[in-house]
Coordinates of C-alpha atoms and ligand atoms in Angstrom, one line a residue:
X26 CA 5.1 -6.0 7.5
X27 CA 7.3 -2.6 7.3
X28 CA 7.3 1.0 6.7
X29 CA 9.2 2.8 4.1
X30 CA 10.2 6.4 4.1
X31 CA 10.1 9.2 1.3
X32 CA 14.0 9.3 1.3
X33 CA 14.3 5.3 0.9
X34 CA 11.9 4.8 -2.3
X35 CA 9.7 7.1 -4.8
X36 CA 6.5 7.0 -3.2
X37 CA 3.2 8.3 -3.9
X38 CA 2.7 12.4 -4.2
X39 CA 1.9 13.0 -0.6
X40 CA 3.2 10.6 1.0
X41 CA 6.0 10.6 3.9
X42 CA 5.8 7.1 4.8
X43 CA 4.3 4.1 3.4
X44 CA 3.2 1.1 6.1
X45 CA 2.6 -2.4 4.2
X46 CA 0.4 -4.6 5.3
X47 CA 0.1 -8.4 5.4
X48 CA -1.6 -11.4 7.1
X49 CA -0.9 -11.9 10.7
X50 CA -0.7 -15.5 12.0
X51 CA -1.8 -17.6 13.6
X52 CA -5.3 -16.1 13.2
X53 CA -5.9 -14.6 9.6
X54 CA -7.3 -17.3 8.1
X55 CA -10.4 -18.0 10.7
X56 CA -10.7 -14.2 10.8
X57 CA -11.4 -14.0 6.5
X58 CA -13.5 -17.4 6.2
X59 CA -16.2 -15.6 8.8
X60 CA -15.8 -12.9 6.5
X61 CA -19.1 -11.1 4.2
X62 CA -16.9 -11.3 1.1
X63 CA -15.4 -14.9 1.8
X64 CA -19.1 -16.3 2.3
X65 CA -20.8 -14.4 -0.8
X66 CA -19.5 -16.8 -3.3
X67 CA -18.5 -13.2 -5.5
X68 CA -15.3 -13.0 -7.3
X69 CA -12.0 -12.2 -5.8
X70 CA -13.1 -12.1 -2.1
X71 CA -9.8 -11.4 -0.7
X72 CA -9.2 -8.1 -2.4
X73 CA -13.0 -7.0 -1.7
X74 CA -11.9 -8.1 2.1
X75 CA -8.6 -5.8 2.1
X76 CA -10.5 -3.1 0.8
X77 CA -13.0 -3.1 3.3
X78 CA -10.8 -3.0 6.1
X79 CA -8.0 -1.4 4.9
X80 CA -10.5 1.4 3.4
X81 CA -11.6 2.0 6.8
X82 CA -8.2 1.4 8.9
X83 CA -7.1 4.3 6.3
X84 CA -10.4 6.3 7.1
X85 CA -9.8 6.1 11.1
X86 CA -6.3 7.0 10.6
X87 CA -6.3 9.7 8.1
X88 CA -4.1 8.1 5.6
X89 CA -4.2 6.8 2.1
X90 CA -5.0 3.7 1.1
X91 CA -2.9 1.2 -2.0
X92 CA -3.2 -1.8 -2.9
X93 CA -1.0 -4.2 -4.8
X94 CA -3.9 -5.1 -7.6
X95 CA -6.4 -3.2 -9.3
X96 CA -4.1 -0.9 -11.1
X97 CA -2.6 -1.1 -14.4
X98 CA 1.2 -1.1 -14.0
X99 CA 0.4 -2.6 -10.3
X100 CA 2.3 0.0 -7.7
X101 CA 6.0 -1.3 -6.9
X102 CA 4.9 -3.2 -3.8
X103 CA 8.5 -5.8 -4.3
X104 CA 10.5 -2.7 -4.3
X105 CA 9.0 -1.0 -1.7
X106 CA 9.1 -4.1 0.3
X107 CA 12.7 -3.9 -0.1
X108 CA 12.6 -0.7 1.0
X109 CA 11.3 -1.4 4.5
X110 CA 14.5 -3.2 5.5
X111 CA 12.6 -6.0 6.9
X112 CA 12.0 -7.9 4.0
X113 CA 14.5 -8.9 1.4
X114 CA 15.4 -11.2 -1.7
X115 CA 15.7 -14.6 -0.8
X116 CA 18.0 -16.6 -3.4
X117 CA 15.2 -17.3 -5.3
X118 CA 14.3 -13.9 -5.6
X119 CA 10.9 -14.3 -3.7
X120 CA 10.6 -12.0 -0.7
X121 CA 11.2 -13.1 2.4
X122 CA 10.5 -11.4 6.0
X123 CA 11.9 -11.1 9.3
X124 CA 9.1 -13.4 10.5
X125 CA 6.5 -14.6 8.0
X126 CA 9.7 -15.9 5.9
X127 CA 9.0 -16.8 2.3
X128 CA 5.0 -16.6 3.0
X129 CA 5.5 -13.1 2.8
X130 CA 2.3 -11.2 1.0
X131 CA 0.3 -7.9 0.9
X132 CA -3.0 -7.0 1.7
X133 CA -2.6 -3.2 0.9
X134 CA -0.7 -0.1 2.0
X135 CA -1.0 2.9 4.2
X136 CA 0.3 5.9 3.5
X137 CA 0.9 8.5 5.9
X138 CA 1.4 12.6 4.8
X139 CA 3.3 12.8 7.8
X140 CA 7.0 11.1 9.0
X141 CA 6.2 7.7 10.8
X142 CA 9.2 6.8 13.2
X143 CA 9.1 2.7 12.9
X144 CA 11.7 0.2 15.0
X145 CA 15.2 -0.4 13.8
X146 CA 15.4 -3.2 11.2
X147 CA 16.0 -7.0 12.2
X148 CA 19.0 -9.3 11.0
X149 CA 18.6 -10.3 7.7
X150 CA 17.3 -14.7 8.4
X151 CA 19.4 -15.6 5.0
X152 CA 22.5 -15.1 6.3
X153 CA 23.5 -18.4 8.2
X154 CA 20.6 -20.1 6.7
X155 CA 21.5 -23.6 4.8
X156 CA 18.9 -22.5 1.7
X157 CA 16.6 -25.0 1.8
X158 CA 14.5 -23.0 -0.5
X159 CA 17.0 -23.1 -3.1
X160 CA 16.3 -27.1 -4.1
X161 CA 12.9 -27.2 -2.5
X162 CA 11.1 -27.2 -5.9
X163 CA 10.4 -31.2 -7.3
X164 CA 10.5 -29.7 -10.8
X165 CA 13.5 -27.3 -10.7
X166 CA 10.8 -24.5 -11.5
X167 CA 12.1 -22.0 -8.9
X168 CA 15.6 -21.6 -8.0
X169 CA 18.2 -19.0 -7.5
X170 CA 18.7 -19.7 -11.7
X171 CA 15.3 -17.6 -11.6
X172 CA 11.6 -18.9 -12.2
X173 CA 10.4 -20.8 -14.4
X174 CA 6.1 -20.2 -14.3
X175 CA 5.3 -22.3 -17.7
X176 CA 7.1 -25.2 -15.7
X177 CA 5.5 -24.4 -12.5
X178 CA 2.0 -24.5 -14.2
X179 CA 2.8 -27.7 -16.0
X180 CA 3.6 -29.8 -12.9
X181 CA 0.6 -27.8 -10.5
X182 CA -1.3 -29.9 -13.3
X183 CA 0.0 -33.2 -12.4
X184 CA -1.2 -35.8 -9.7
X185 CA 2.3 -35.2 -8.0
X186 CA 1.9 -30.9 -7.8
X187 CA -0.9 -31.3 -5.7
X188 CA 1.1 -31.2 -3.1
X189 CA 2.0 -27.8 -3.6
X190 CA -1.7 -27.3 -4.6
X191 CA -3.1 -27.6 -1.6
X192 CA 0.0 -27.3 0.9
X193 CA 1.3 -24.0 -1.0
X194 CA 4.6 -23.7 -2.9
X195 CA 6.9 -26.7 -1.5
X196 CA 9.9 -23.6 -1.9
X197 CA 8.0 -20.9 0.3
X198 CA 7.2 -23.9 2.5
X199 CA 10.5 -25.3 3.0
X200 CA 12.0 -21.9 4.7
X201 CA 12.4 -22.4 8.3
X202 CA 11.4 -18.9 9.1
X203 CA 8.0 -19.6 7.2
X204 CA 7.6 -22.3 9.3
X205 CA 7.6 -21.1 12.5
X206 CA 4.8 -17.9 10.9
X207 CA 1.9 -20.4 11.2
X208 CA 0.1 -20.1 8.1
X209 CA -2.7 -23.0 7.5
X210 CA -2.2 -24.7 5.0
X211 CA -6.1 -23.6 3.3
X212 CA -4.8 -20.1 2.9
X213 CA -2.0 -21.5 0.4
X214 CA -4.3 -23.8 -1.2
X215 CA -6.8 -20.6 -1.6
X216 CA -4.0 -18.6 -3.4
X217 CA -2.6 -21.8 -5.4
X218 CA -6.4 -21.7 -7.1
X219 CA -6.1 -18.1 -7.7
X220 CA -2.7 -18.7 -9.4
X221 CA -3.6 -22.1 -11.0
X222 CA -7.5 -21.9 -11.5
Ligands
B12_26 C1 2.8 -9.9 -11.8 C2 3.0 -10.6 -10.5 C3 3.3 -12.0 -10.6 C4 3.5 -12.7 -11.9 C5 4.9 -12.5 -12.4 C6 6.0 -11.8 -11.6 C7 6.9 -11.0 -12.5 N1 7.8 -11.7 -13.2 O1 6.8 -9.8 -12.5 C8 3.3 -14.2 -11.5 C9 1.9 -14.5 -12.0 C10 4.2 -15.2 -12.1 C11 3.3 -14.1 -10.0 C12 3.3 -15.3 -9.2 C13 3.2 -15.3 -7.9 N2 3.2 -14.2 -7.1 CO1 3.3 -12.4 -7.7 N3 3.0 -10.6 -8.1 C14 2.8 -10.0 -9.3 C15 2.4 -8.5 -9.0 C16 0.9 -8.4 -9.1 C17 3.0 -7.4 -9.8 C18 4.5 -7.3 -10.0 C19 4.9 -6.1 -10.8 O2 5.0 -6.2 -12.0 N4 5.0 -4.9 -10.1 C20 5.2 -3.7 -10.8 C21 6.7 -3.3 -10.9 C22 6.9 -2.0 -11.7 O3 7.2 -3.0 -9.6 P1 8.0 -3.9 -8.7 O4 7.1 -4.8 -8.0 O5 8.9 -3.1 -7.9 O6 8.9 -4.8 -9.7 C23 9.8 -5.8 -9.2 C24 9.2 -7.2 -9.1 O7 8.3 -7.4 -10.2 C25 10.4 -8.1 -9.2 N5 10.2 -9.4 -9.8 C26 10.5 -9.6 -11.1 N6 10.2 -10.9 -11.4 C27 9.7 -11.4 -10.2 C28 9.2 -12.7 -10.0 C29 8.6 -13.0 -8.8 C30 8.0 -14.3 -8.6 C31 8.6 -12.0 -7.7 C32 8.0 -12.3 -6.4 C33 9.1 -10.7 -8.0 C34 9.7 -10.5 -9.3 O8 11.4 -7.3 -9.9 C35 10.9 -6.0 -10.1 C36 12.0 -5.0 -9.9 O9 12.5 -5.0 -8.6 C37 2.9 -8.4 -7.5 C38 2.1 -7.3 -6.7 C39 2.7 -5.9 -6.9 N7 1.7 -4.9 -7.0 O10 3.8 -5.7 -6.9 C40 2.8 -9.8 -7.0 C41 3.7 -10.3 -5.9 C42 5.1 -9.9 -6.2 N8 3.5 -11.8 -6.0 C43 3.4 -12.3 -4.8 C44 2.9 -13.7 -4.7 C45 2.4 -14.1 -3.3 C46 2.9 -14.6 -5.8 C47 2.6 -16.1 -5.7 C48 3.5 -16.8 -4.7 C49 1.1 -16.3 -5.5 C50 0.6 -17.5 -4.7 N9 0.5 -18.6 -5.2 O11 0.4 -17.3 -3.5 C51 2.9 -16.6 -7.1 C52 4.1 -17.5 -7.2 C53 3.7 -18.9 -7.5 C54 4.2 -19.9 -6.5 N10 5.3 -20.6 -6.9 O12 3.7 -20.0 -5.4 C55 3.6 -11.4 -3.7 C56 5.1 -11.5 -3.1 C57 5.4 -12.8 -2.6 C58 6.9 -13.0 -2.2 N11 7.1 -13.6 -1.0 O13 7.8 -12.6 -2.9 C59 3.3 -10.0 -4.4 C60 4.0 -8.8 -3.8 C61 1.7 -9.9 -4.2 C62 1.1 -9.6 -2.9 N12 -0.1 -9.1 -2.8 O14 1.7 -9.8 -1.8 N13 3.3 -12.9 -9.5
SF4_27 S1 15.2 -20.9 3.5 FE1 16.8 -19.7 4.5 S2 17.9 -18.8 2.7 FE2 15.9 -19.4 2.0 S3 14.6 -17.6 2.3 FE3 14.4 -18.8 4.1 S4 15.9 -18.0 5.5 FE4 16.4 -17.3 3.5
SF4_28 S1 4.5 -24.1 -6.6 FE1 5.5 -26.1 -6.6 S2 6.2 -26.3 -8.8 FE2 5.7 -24.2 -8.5 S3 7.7 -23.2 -7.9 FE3 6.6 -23.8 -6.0 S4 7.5 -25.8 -5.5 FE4 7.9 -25.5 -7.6

């Protein structure tokens, strides 16, 4: 998704630069539901999947591996996604990507004791974009006012929020930059349950 360097954000001791990873589309989806952990019926399956891989990506590439759960404060992931230059605050404050738009997420983190030279960083997509993710939201729940999550539960459990239950959030959805990423519409749904069981 992006890199950041030691002299753009605190980073962990050790660390010179800090790749951040995240889904890949077209093609992630198929690629976790063949998965050991999806097909085990166990909790939390997708974080048992990133560590797997990422574990071993890490392992192969002598680097460290983070995640963005399983610690208690969770690491900075939002700020250091900031920090990449490639993903930034969309007005409503979600973050949004040079090309996975508003769907933006992370699977984990590798960091590197050693400078990693990365590509120069993109055009920011906000800039001559009309918002549509600013009034996206039926309920009001997320706009560049902020977020509202008691209202954003409280409609998820009406007949008219399944949309966003199984289609994903109707404001990461609406961002044309999202839309052309590919993600199928069962990987939202998967993470709406996770966020509204
Ligand atoms: C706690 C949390 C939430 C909480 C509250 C957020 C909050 N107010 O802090 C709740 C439960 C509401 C939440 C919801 C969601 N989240 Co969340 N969340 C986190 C989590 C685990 C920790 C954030 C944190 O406290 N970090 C620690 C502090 C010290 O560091 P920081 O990250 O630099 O702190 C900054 C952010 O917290 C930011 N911030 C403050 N308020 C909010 C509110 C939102 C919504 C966001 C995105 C950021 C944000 O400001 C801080 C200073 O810069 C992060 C993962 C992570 N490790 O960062 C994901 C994360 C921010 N969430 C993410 C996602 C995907 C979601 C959901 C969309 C899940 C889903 N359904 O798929 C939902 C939103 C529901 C929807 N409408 O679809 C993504 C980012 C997505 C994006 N494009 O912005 C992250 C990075 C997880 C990931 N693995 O990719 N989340
Ligand atoms: S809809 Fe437009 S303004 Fe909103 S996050 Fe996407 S590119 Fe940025
Ligand atoms: S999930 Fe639906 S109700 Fe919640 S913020 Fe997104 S569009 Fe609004």
């Amino acid at each position: 998704m992006g890199a950041v360097q030691r002299d753009q954000a605190a980073l962990p001791d050790g660390v010179q630069t800090l790749v951040l990873l995240g889904p890949y589309e077209p093609g992630f989806w198929p690629e976790f539901t063949a998965s050991p952990e999806y097909m085990d019926r166990a909790p939390d399956p997708m974080d048992r999947w990133s560590r797997r891989i990422i574990d071993a990506l890490a392992q192969e590439l002598g680097a460290s591996a983070i995640y963005p759960f399983g610690t208690q404060p969770p690491h900075p992931f939002y700020t250091w996604a900031l920090a990449t230059g490639r993903i930034w605050s969309s007005p409503v404050q979600f973050l949004v990507h040079d090309t996975a738009g508003l769907w933006a997420s992370f699977r984990g983190a590798l960091g590197f004791s050693d400078r990693v030279d990365v590509p120069a960083a993109p055009a920011p997509p906000c800039t001559d974009c009309a918002r549509p993710c600013a009034t996206a939201c039926p309920v009001g729940a997320l706009t560049p006012q902020g977020y509202n999550v008691p209202a954003c539960h409280a409609f998820l459990d009406s007949a008219a929020g399944q949309r966003c239950m199984t289609g994903g959030c109707a404001v990461r959805a609406a961002c044309p930059v999202s839309r052309a990423f590919g993600r199928q519409s069962e990987q939202s749904a998967f993470h709406m349950r996770q966020f509204h069981p």
